[in-house]
Short mmCIF file of N, CA, C and O in Angstrom, two decimals:
data_model
loop_
_atom_site.label_atom_id
_atom_site.label_comp_id
_atom_site.label_asym_id
_atom_site.label_seq_id
_atom_site.Cartn_x
_atom_site.Cartn_y
_atom_site.Cartn_z
N MET A 529 0.82 -1.17 0.00
CA MET A 529 0.01 -0.01 0.00
C MET A 529 0.88 1.27 0.00
O MET A 529 0.43 2.29 -0.48
N GLN A 530 2.11 1.16 0.48
CA GLN A 530 2.98 2.30 0.57
C GLN A 530 3.29 2.89 -0.80
O GLN A 530 3.45 4.10 -0.95
N TYR A 531 3.43 2.04 -1.79
CA TYR A 531 3.78 2.54 -3.13
C TYR A 531 2.57 3.07 -3.85
O TYR A 531 2.71 3.76 -4.86
N LEU A 532 1.36 2.83 -3.39
CA LEU A 532 0.16 3.42 -3.96
C LEU A 532 -0.23 4.72 -3.25
O LEU A 532 -0.49 5.74 -3.90
N ILE A 533 -0.26 4.66 -1.93
CA ILE A 533 -0.68 5.82 -1.14
C ILE A 533 0.59 6.38 -0.48
O ILE A 533 1.04 5.86 0.53
N LYS A 534 1.09 7.44 -1.06
CA LYS A 534 2.38 7.99 -0.59
C LYS A 534 2.27 8.78 0.72
O LYS A 534 3.12 8.72 1.54
N ASP A 535 1.15 9.50 0.88
CA ASP A 535 0.97 10.33 2.08
C ASP A 535 0.67 9.46 3.30
O ASP A 535 -0.26 8.68 3.28
N GLU A 536 1.50 9.60 4.31
CA GLU A 536 1.37 8.82 5.57
C GLU A 536 0.02 8.99 6.21
O GLU A 536 -0.57 8.04 6.71
N GLY A 537 -0.47 10.23 6.26
CA GLY A 537 -1.76 10.49 6.90
C GLY A 537 -2.90 9.80 6.17
O GLY A 537 -3.78 9.17 6.81
N GLN A 538 -2.90 9.90 4.87
CA GLN A 538 -3.93 9.22 4.07
C GLN A 538 -3.82 7.71 4.19
O GLN A 538 -4.85 7.00 4.31
N ARG A 539 -2.59 7.22 4.24
CA ARG A 539 -2.38 5.74 4.39
C ARG A 539 -2.93 5.26 5.71
O ARG A 539 -3.58 4.22 5.79
N ALA A 540 -2.71 6.02 6.77
CA ALA A 540 -3.22 5.66 8.08
C ALA A 540 -4.75 5.64 8.12
O ALA A 540 -5.38 4.71 8.67
N SER A 541 -5.36 6.65 7.48
CA SER A 541 -6.81 6.70 7.46
C SER A 541 -7.39 5.54 6.62
O SER A 541 -8.44 4.98 6.96
N VAL A 542 -6.71 5.20 5.55
CA VAL A 542 -7.15 4.07 4.69
C VAL A 542 -7.05 2.75 5.45
O VAL A 542 -7.92 1.89 5.38
N LYS A 543 -5.95 2.59 6.19
CA LYS A 543 -5.78 1.37 6.99
C LYS A 543 -6.91 1.22 8.00
O LYS A 543 -7.46 0.15 8.22
N SER A 544 -7.28 2.33 8.61
CA SER A 544 -8.38 2.33 9.58
C SER A 544 -9.71 1.97 8.90
O SER A 544 -10.48 1.15 9.41
N LEU A 545 -9.94 2.55 7.74
CA LEU A 545 -11.15 2.26 6.96
C LEU A 545 -11.19 0.79 6.56
O LEU A 545 -12.25 0.12 6.72
N LEU A 546 -10.11 0.27 6.03
CA LEU A 546 -10.08 -1.13 5.65
C LEU A 546 -10.24 -2.03 6.88
O LEU A 546 -10.86 -3.10 6.78
N GLY A 547 -9.72 -1.61 8.02
CA GLY A 547 -9.92 -2.40 9.25
C GLY A 547 -11.38 -2.47 9.61
O GLY A 547 -11.87 -3.53 10.07
N ASN A 548 -12.11 -1.38 9.39
CA ASN A 548 -13.56 -1.37 9.71
C ASN A 548 -14.32 -2.32 8.79
O ASN A 548 -15.37 -2.83 9.16
N HIS A 549 -13.83 -2.53 7.58
CA HIS A 549 -14.51 -3.37 6.59
C HIS A 549 -13.85 -4.73 6.44
O HIS A 549 -14.21 -5.50 5.55
N TYR A 550 -12.86 -5.02 7.27
CA TYR A 550 -12.05 -6.21 7.05
C TYR A 550 -12.87 -7.50 7.11
O TYR A 550 -12.71 -8.38 6.28
N LYS A 551 -13.80 -7.63 8.07
CA LYS A 551 -14.57 -8.85 8.19
C LYS A 551 -15.38 -9.09 6.94
O LYS A 551 -15.40 -10.18 6.40
N MET A 552 -15.98 -8.05 6.41
CA MET A 552 -16.77 -8.19 5.16
C MET A 552 -15.85 -8.62 4.04
O MET A 552 -16.17 -9.56 3.28
N LEU A 553 -14.68 -8.02 3.87
CA LEU A 553 -13.77 -8.34 2.80
C LEU A 553 -13.22 -9.75 2.99
O LEU A 553 -13.09 -10.51 2.00
N ARG A 554 -12.91 -10.12 4.20
CA ARG A 554 -12.40 -11.46 4.49
C ARG A 554 -13.45 -12.50 4.12
O ARG A 554 -13.15 -13.54 3.48
N ASP A 555 -14.69 -12.29 4.52
CA ASP A 555 -15.76 -13.23 4.21
C ASP A 555 -16.01 -13.32 2.71
O ASP A 555 -16.25 -14.40 2.17
N ALA A 556 -15.94 -12.18 2.02
CA ALA A 556 -16.11 -12.18 0.57
C ALA A 556 -15.00 -12.97 -0.10
O ALA A 556 -15.22 -13.73 -1.05
N TYR A 557 -13.78 -12.78 0.40
CA TYR A 557 -12.63 -13.54 -0.13
C TYR A 557 -12.82 -15.04 0.10
O TYR A 557 -12.63 -15.83 -0.83
N LYS A 558 -13.16 -15.40 1.29
CA LYS A 558 -13.36 -16.83 1.60
C LYS A 558 -14.39 -17.45 0.70
O LYS A 558 -14.22 -18.55 0.17
N LEU A 559 -15.54 -16.79 0.55
CA LEU A 559 -16.61 -17.30 -0.25
C LEU A 559 -16.18 -17.46 -1.70
O LEU A 559 -16.36 -18.51 -2.33
N THR A 560 -15.58 -16.41 -2.26
CA THR A 560 -15.21 -16.44 -3.68
C THR A 560 -14.06 -17.37 -3.95
O THR A 560 -14.05 -18.12 -4.91
N SER A 561 -13.06 -17.36 -3.08
CA SER A 561 -11.91 -18.24 -3.30
C SER A 561 -12.29 -19.72 -3.07
O SER A 561 -11.72 -20.58 -3.73
N GLY A 562 -13.22 -19.98 -2.23
CA GLY A 562 -13.70 -21.33 -2.05
C GLY A 562 -14.44 -21.88 -3.25
O GLY A 562 -14.38 -23.08 -3.57
N GLN A 563 -15.13 -21.00 -3.95
CA GLN A 563 -15.86 -21.39 -5.15
C GLN A 563 -14.91 -21.57 -6.33
O GLN A 563 -15.24 -22.27 -7.27
N ASP A 564 -13.78 -20.89 -6.32
CA ASP A 564 -12.87 -20.89 -7.45
C ASP A 564 -11.50 -21.45 -7.05
O ASP A 564 -10.47 -21.00 -7.53
N ALA A 565 -11.48 -22.44 -6.15
CA ALA A 565 -10.22 -22.96 -5.65
C ALA A 565 -9.43 -23.57 -6.80
O ALA A 565 -9.96 -24.24 -7.66
N ASN A 566 -8.13 -23.30 -6.78
CA ASN A 566 -7.24 -23.76 -7.82
C ASN A 566 -6.06 -24.48 -7.11
O ASN A 566 -5.25 -23.82 -6.53
N GLY A 567 -6.03 -25.76 -7.16
CA GLY A 567 -4.97 -26.49 -6.49
C GLY A 567 -5.26 -26.58 -4.99
O GLY A 567 -6.41 -26.72 -4.55
N ASN A 568 -4.21 -26.46 -4.20
CA ASN A 568 -4.35 -26.62 -2.75
C ASN A 568 -4.52 -25.31 -2.00
O ASN A 568 -4.65 -25.30 -0.80
N SER A 569 -4.49 -24.19 -2.70
CA SER A 569 -4.60 -22.92 -2.00
C SER A 569 -5.91 -22.25 -2.34
O SER A 569 -6.52 -22.46 -3.40
N MET A 570 -6.35 -21.40 -1.43
CA MET A 570 -7.59 -20.58 -1.65
C MET A 570 -7.16 -19.39 -2.45
O MET A 570 -6.27 -18.62 -2.04
N ASN A 571 -7.70 -19.24 -3.63
CA ASN A 571 -7.38 -18.09 -4.51
C ASN A 571 -8.51 -17.81 -5.46
O ASN A 571 -9.46 -18.59 -5.55
N ILE A 572 -8.41 -16.69 -6.16
CA ILE A 572 -9.47 -16.26 -7.06
C ILE A 572 -8.87 -16.05 -8.44
O ILE A 572 -7.97 -15.22 -8.60
N GLY A 573 -9.39 -16.75 -9.41
CA GLY A 573 -8.95 -16.59 -10.78
C GLY A 573 -9.48 -15.29 -11.41
O GLY A 573 -10.40 -14.69 -10.88
N ARG A 574 -8.92 -14.94 -12.56
CA ARG A 574 -9.29 -13.71 -13.24
C ARG A 574 -10.78 -13.69 -13.59
O ARG A 574 -11.45 -12.68 -13.40
N ASN A 575 -11.31 -14.77 -14.13
CA ASN A 575 -12.71 -14.76 -14.55
C ASN A 575 -13.66 -14.69 -13.35
O ASN A 575 -14.66 -13.98 -13.42
N ALA A 576 -13.31 -15.39 -12.29
CA ALA A 576 -14.15 -15.34 -11.08
C ALA A 576 -14.16 -13.95 -10.51
O ALA A 576 -15.20 -13.43 -10.05
N PHE A 577 -12.99 -13.28 -10.54
CA PHE A 577 -12.93 -11.90 -10.01
C PHE A 577 -13.75 -10.97 -10.88
O PHE A 577 -14.48 -10.14 -10.37
N ALA A 578 -13.64 -11.11 -12.18
CA ALA A 578 -14.43 -10.25 -13.11
C ALA A 578 -15.94 -10.47 -12.88
O ALA A 578 -16.70 -9.48 -12.84
N GLN A 579 -16.36 -11.71 -12.69
CA GLN A 579 -17.79 -11.95 -12.41
C GLN A 579 -18.21 -11.33 -11.09
O GLN A 579 -19.29 -10.77 -10.98
N LEU A 580 -17.35 -11.41 -10.10
CA LEU A 580 -17.66 -10.85 -8.79
C LEU A 580 -17.82 -9.33 -8.93
O LEU A 580 -18.77 -8.77 -8.39
N MET A 581 -16.95 -8.67 -9.67
CA MET A 581 -17.04 -7.22 -9.85
C MET A 581 -18.26 -6.82 -10.70
O MET A 581 -18.86 -5.80 -10.44
N GLN A 582 -18.63 -7.64 -11.63
CA GLN A 582 -19.83 -7.33 -12.44
C GLN A 582 -21.11 -7.50 -11.62
O GLN A 582 -22.12 -6.89 -11.94
N SER A 583 -21.03 -8.25 -10.55
CA SER A 583 -22.23 -8.39 -9.69
C SER A 583 -22.39 -7.21 -8.71
O SER A 583 -23.38 -7.12 -8.01
N CYS A 584 -21.44 -6.28 -8.73
CA CYS A 584 -21.47 -5.12 -7.84
C CYS A 584 -22.18 -3.92 -8.48
O CYS A 584 -21.61 -2.83 -8.59
N GLY A 585 -23.38 -4.12 -8.94
CA GLY A 585 -24.13 -3.01 -9.53
C GLY A 585 -23.44 -2.45 -10.78
O GLY A 585 -22.93 -3.17 -11.59
N ASP A 586 -23.40 -1.13 -10.84
CA ASP A 586 -22.72 -0.47 -11.98
C ASP A 586 -21.29 -0.06 -11.68
O ASP A 586 -20.80 0.90 -12.21
N LEU A 587 -20.61 -0.86 -10.85
CA LEU A 587 -19.21 -0.60 -10.57
C LEU A 587 -18.40 -0.55 -11.87
O LEU A 587 -17.71 0.38 -12.17
N VAL A 588 -18.59 -1.59 -12.68
CA VAL A 588 -17.96 -1.64 -13.99
C VAL A 588 -18.98 -1.03 -14.96
O VAL A 588 -19.89 -1.71 -15.48
N ASP A 589 -18.83 0.28 -15.17
CA ASP A 589 -19.85 1.03 -15.95
C ASP A 589 -19.39 1.38 -17.38
O ASP A 589 -20.14 1.97 -18.14
N GLY A 590 -18.14 1.02 -17.72
CA GLY A 590 -17.64 1.34 -19.06
C GLY A 590 -17.18 2.78 -19.21
O GLY A 590 -16.67 3.13 -20.27
N LYS A 591 -17.33 3.61 -18.18
CA LYS A 591 -16.90 5.00 -18.26
C LYS A 591 -15.77 5.22 -17.25
O LYS A 591 -14.63 5.49 -17.66
N THR A 592 -16.09 5.19 -15.97
CA THR A 592 -15.06 5.44 -14.96
C THR A 592 -14.30 4.13 -14.66
O THR A 592 -13.20 4.19 -14.10
N LEU A 593 -14.88 2.97 -14.98
CA LEU A 593 -14.21 1.70 -14.78
C LEU A 593 -14.75 0.71 -15.79
O LEU A 593 -15.98 0.56 -15.94
N ASN A 594 -13.83 0.09 -16.53
CA ASN A 594 -14.29 -0.90 -17.52
C ASN A 594 -13.54 -2.20 -17.32
O ASN A 594 -12.71 -2.35 -16.43
N MET A 595 -13.87 -3.22 -18.15
CA MET A 595 -13.31 -4.52 -17.98
C MET A 595 -11.76 -4.50 -18.17
O MET A 595 -11.06 -5.25 -17.52
N ALA A 596 -11.30 -3.65 -19.06
CA ALA A 596 -9.85 -3.56 -19.27
C ALA A 596 -9.16 -3.04 -17.99
O ALA A 596 -8.08 -3.51 -17.65
N ASP A 597 -9.81 -2.15 -17.28
CA ASP A 597 -9.25 -1.63 -16.02
C ASP A 597 -9.19 -2.74 -14.99
O ASP A 597 -8.20 -2.81 -14.20
N LEU A 598 -10.17 -3.64 -14.95
CA LEU A 598 -10.11 -4.81 -14.03
C LEU A 598 -8.88 -5.65 -14.38
O LEU A 598 -8.16 -6.10 -13.49
N GLY A 599 -8.68 -5.89 -15.68
CA GLY A 599 -7.54 -6.70 -16.09
C GLY A 599 -6.22 -6.05 -15.72
O GLY A 599 -5.28 -6.74 -15.27
N ILE A 600 -6.13 -4.76 -15.91
CA ILE A 600 -4.87 -4.04 -15.57
C ILE A 600 -4.61 -4.11 -14.07
O ILE A 600 -3.46 -4.37 -13.64
N ALA A 601 -5.65 -3.87 -13.27
CA ALA A 601 -5.47 -3.96 -11.82
C ALA A 601 -5.08 -5.38 -11.39
O ALA A 601 -4.21 -5.55 -10.50
N TYR A 602 -5.68 -6.36 -12.03
CA TYR A 602 -5.37 -7.77 -11.71
C TYR A 602 -3.91 -8.07 -11.99
O TYR A 602 -3.22 -8.66 -11.21
N ILE A 603 -3.46 -7.66 -13.18
CA ILE A 603 -2.07 -7.87 -13.55
C ILE A 603 -1.12 -7.11 -12.61
O ILE A 603 -0.08 -7.65 -12.20
N ALA A 604 -1.47 -5.90 -12.21
CA ALA A 604 -0.64 -5.07 -11.35
C ALA A 604 -0.43 -5.73 -9.99
O ALA A 604 0.70 -5.72 -9.46
N VAL A 605 -1.48 -6.30 -9.41
CA VAL A 605 -1.33 -6.91 -8.10
C VAL A 605 -0.51 -8.18 -8.18
O VAL A 605 0.15 -8.58 -7.23
N LYS A 606 -0.53 -8.85 -9.33
CA LYS A 606 0.23 -10.11 -9.47
C LYS A 606 1.70 -9.83 -9.85
O LYS A 606 2.53 -10.69 -9.61
N ALA A 607 2.01 -8.64 -10.35
CA ALA A 607 3.37 -8.35 -10.77
C ALA A 607 4.35 -8.47 -9.62
O ALA A 607 5.46 -9.03 -9.78
N ALA A 608 4.00 -7.97 -8.45
CA ALA A 608 4.92 -8.05 -7.29
C ALA A 608 5.13 -9.51 -6.88
O ALA A 608 6.23 -9.87 -6.49
N ASP A 609 4.07 -10.32 -6.97
CA ASP A 609 4.21 -11.75 -6.62
C ASP A 609 5.21 -12.47 -7.56
O ASP A 609 5.94 -13.33 -7.12
N MET A 610 5.13 -12.12 -8.81
CA MET A 610 6.02 -12.75 -9.79
C MET A 610 7.47 -12.46 -9.52
O MET A 610 8.34 -13.31 -9.70
N LYS A 611 7.75 -11.25 -8.99
CA LYS A 611 9.11 -10.88 -8.65
C LYS A 611 9.66 -11.70 -7.49
O LYS A 611 10.84 -11.98 -7.39
N LYS A 612 8.76 -12.07 -6.58
CA LYS A 612 9.16 -12.82 -5.38
C LYS A 612 9.57 -14.25 -5.73
O LYS A 612 10.43 -14.82 -5.07
N GLY A 613 8.97 -14.82 -6.73
CA GLY A 613 9.31 -16.18 -7.13
C GLY A 613 8.91 -17.26 -6.18
O GLY A 613 9.48 -18.32 -6.18
N ASN A 614 7.91 -16.97 -5.33
CA ASN A 614 7.46 -17.97 -4.37
C ASN A 614 6.54 -18.96 -5.05
O ASN A 614 5.47 -18.59 -5.59
N LYS A 615 6.90 -20.22 -5.06
CA LYS A 615 6.12 -21.24 -5.80
C LYS A 615 4.79 -21.55 -5.09
O LYS A 615 3.92 -22.16 -5.70
N LEU A 616 4.62 -21.11 -3.86
CA LEU A 616 3.35 -21.34 -3.17
C LEU A 616 2.27 -20.32 -3.56
O LEU A 616 1.08 -20.51 -3.28
N ILE A 617 2.68 -19.25 -4.19
CA ILE A 617 1.75 -18.22 -4.66
C ILE A 617 1.35 -18.54 -6.08
O ILE A 617 2.22 -18.56 -6.97
N PRO A 618 0.07 -18.82 -6.35
CA PRO A 618 -0.33 -19.16 -7.73
C PRO A 618 -0.05 -17.97 -8.68
O PRO A 618 -0.36 -16.82 -8.38
N ALA A 619 0.47 -18.28 -9.85
CA ALA A 619 0.85 -17.24 -10.82
C ALA A 619 -0.35 -16.58 -11.45
O ALA A 619 -0.27 -15.44 -11.83
N ASP A 620 -1.45 -17.28 -11.57
CA ASP A 620 -2.59 -16.75 -12.31
C ASP A 620 -3.82 -16.46 -11.47
O ASP A 620 -4.90 -16.33 -11.99
N SER A 621 -3.66 -16.42 -10.17
CA SER A 621 -4.77 -16.16 -9.27
C SER A 621 -4.38 -15.21 -8.17
O SER A 621 -3.19 -15.13 -7.79
N ILE A 622 -5.38 -14.46 -7.66
CA ILE A 622 -5.06 -13.57 -6.54
C ILE A 622 -5.32 -14.28 -5.20
O ILE A 622 -6.21 -15.11 -5.08
N ILE A 623 -4.52 -13.94 -4.22
CA ILE A 623 -4.63 -14.47 -2.90
C ILE A 623 -5.06 -13.34 -1.95
O ILE A 623 -5.29 -12.23 -2.37
N ARG A 624 -5.18 -13.67 -0.67
CA ARG A 624 -5.83 -12.76 0.27
C ARG A 624 -5.32 -11.32 0.25
O ARG A 624 -6.07 -10.37 0.15
N TYR A 625 -4.02 -11.12 0.34
CA TYR A 625 -3.51 -9.76 0.41
C TYR A 625 -3.65 -9.08 -0.96
O TYR A 625 -3.79 -7.84 -1.00
N ASN A 626 -3.67 -9.80 -2.05
CA ASN A 626 -3.94 -9.21 -3.37
C ASN A 626 -5.36 -8.69 -3.44
O ASN A 626 -5.61 -7.69 -4.09
N PHE A 627 -6.25 -9.40 -2.75
CA PHE A 627 -7.67 -9.04 -2.74
C PHE A 627 -7.87 -7.63 -2.16
O PHE A 627 -8.63 -6.86 -2.71
N LEU A 628 -7.15 -7.32 -1.12
CA LEU A 628 -7.26 -5.97 -0.54
C LEU A 628 -6.63 -4.95 -1.48
O LEU A 628 -7.18 -3.87 -1.70
N GLU A 629 -5.47 -5.26 -2.00
CA GLU A 629 -4.77 -4.32 -2.87
C GLU A 629 -5.57 -4.00 -4.14
O GLU A 629 -5.58 -2.85 -4.60
N ILE A 630 -6.23 -4.97 -4.71
CA ILE A 630 -6.91 -4.74 -5.96
C ILE A 630 -8.09 -3.77 -5.75
O ILE A 630 -8.38 -2.95 -6.59
N PHE A 631 -8.70 -3.77 -4.57
CA PHE A 631 -9.77 -2.83 -4.27
C PHE A 631 -9.24 -1.39 -4.15
O PHE A 631 -9.87 -0.44 -4.57
N ILE A 632 -8.01 -1.27 -3.60
CA ILE A 632 -7.41 0.05 -3.54
C ILE A 632 -7.14 0.57 -4.94
O ILE A 632 -7.42 1.73 -5.26
N ARG A 633 -6.64 -0.31 -5.81
CA ARG A 633 -6.36 0.10 -7.22
C ARG A 633 -7.66 0.44 -7.95
O ARG A 633 -7.70 1.39 -8.73
N LEU A 634 -8.73 -0.31 -7.70
CA LEU A 634 -9.98 -0.02 -8.39
C LEU A 634 -10.58 1.28 -7.88
O LEU A 634 -11.18 2.04 -8.65
N ALA A 635 -10.43 1.57 -6.61
CA ALA A 635 -10.92 2.83 -6.05
C ALA A 635 -10.17 3.98 -6.69
O ALA A 635 -10.76 5.05 -7.01
N ASP A 636 -8.86 3.82 -6.91
CA ASP A 636 -8.07 4.85 -7.58
C ASP A 636 -8.62 5.09 -8.96
O ASP A 636 -8.84 6.23 -9.36
N GLN A 637 -8.83 4.02 -9.74
CA GLN A 637 -9.31 4.20 -11.11
C GLN A 637 -10.70 4.79 -11.18
O GLN A 637 -10.98 5.72 -11.89
N LYS A 638 -11.60 4.25 -10.38
CA LYS A 638 -13.01 4.65 -10.49
C LYS A 638 -13.27 6.01 -9.88
O LYS A 638 -14.04 6.77 -10.46
N PHE A 639 -12.63 6.35 -8.79
CA PHE A 639 -12.99 7.59 -8.09
C PHE A 639 -11.94 8.70 -8.14
O PHE A 639 -12.26 9.84 -8.37
N LEU A 640 -10.67 8.37 -7.95
CA LEU A 640 -9.65 9.40 -7.93
C LEU A 640 -9.33 9.88 -9.35
O LEU A 640 -9.33 11.10 -9.62
N LYS A 641 -9.04 8.98 -10.24
CA LYS A 641 -8.69 9.39 -11.61
C LYS A 641 -9.84 10.02 -12.37
O LYS A 641 -9.62 10.85 -13.26
N SER A 642 -11.06 9.67 -12.02
CA SER A 642 -12.22 10.27 -12.67
C SER A 642 -12.67 11.57 -12.00
O SER A 642 -13.52 12.24 -12.54
N GLY A 643 -12.12 11.89 -10.85
CA GLY A 643 -12.47 13.11 -10.13
C GLY A 643 -13.67 12.99 -9.23
O GLY A 643 -14.17 14.00 -8.69
N LEU A 644 -14.18 11.78 -9.05
CA LEU A 644 -15.36 11.59 -8.19
C LEU A 644 -14.99 11.64 -6.68
O LEU A 644 -15.85 11.76 -5.85
N ALA A 645 -13.69 11.56 -6.43
CA ALA A 645 -13.18 11.69 -5.04
C ALA A 645 -11.87 12.44 -5.09
O ALA A 645 -11.18 12.41 -6.12
N THR A 646 -11.55 13.07 -3.97
CA THR A 646 -10.30 13.84 -3.94
C THR A 646 -9.24 13.22 -2.98
O THR A 646 -8.08 13.59 -3.04
N THR A 647 -9.66 12.28 -2.15
CA THR A 647 -8.71 11.63 -1.24
C THR A 647 -8.88 10.13 -1.37
O THR A 647 -9.93 9.62 -1.79
N TRP A 648 -7.81 9.41 -1.00
CA TRP A 648 -7.87 7.95 -1.03
C TRP A 648 -8.98 7.44 -0.10
O TRP A 648 -9.70 6.50 -0.45
N TYR A 649 -9.13 8.04 1.08
CA TYR A 649 -10.16 7.61 2.00
C TYR A 649 -11.51 7.71 1.38
O TYR A 649 -12.31 6.74 1.43
N ASP A 650 -11.84 8.85 0.76
CA ASP A 650 -13.15 9.03 0.14
C ASP A 650 -13.37 8.03 -0.97
O ASP A 650 -14.46 7.49 -1.13
N ALA A 651 -12.33 7.79 -1.78
CA ALA A 651 -12.46 6.84 -2.91
C ALA A 651 -12.74 5.43 -2.41
O ALA A 651 -13.66 4.77 -2.92
N ILE A 652 -11.99 4.99 -1.44
CA ILE A 652 -12.19 3.63 -0.93
C ILE A 652 -13.52 3.51 -0.15
O ILE A 652 -14.23 2.53 -0.28
N GLU A 653 -13.87 4.55 0.58
CA GLU A 653 -15.14 4.52 1.29
C GLU A 653 -16.31 4.44 0.30
O GLU A 653 -17.25 3.66 0.51
N GLN A 654 -16.26 5.21 -0.80
CA GLN A 654 -17.30 5.14 -1.81
C GLN A 654 -17.39 3.75 -2.44
O GLN A 654 -18.46 3.21 -2.62
N LEU A 655 -16.24 3.17 -2.71
CA LEU A 655 -16.21 1.83 -3.27
C LEU A 655 -16.87 0.83 -2.31
O LEU A 655 -17.70 0.01 -2.76
N MET A 656 -16.51 0.90 -1.08
CA MET A 656 -17.04 -0.02 -0.07
C MET A 656 -18.56 0.18 0.13
O MET A 656 -19.32 -0.77 0.05
N GLU A 657 -18.97 1.40 0.35
CA GLU A 657 -20.36 1.68 0.67
C GLU A 657 -21.32 1.52 -0.53
O GLU A 657 -22.40 0.98 -0.34
N LYS A 658 -20.93 2.01 -1.67
CA LYS A 658 -21.82 2.00 -2.84
C LYS A 658 -21.86 0.64 -3.58
O LYS A 658 -22.89 0.26 -4.12
N TYR A 659 -20.72 -0.04 -3.59
CA TYR A 659 -20.65 -1.20 -4.48
C TYR A 659 -20.36 -2.53 -3.78
O TYR A 659 -20.91 -3.54 -4.16
N LEU A 660 -19.51 -2.50 -2.75
CA LEU A 660 -19.14 -3.81 -2.17
C LEU A 660 -20.07 -4.21 -1.01
O LEU A 660 -20.50 -5.35 -0.96
N LYS A 661 -20.39 -3.28 -0.17
CA LYS A 661 -21.21 -3.60 1.00
C LYS A 661 -22.60 -4.16 0.62
O LYS A 661 -23.07 -5.11 1.22
N PRO A 662 -23.27 -3.61 -0.37
CA PRO A 662 -24.57 -4.17 -0.78
C PRO A 662 -24.48 -5.62 -1.28
O PRO A 662 -25.45 -6.38 -1.16
N VAL A 663 -23.33 -5.99 -1.84
CA VAL A 663 -23.23 -7.33 -2.41
C VAL A 663 -22.71 -8.34 -1.39
O VAL A 663 -23.14 -9.45 -1.31
N PHE A 664 -21.79 -7.87 -0.52
CA PHE A 664 -21.16 -8.79 0.46
C PHE A 664 -21.90 -8.72 1.78
O PHE A 664 -21.75 -9.38 2.67
#
């Protein structure tokens, strides 16, 4: 998260916000990764993640966030894992900590880059309240 949210104050407020929503996110991860288990680890494949995001109302609206943006965010969270070379981390699926990071990236794309929010906290809060909380 440090390389995405540079400001320490904003990073602290986002950590607090994610902490408030952690149970919901953890349960969503467990449910989705259990349905899309790949091998011996709990993980979420690209198609399962795309379906999950499409079930979140108009989150993927083709304007502020489209399917290509989902793919870019998915690849971005996996890039760091590929550098680590850990064979226990599936190359083509996201795991628990990737699940949190991808939502931060999607909030950036949907709300910050489009101008719908001015702070990381507001962007992530809007993502959680408008799109994720009603589904999870």
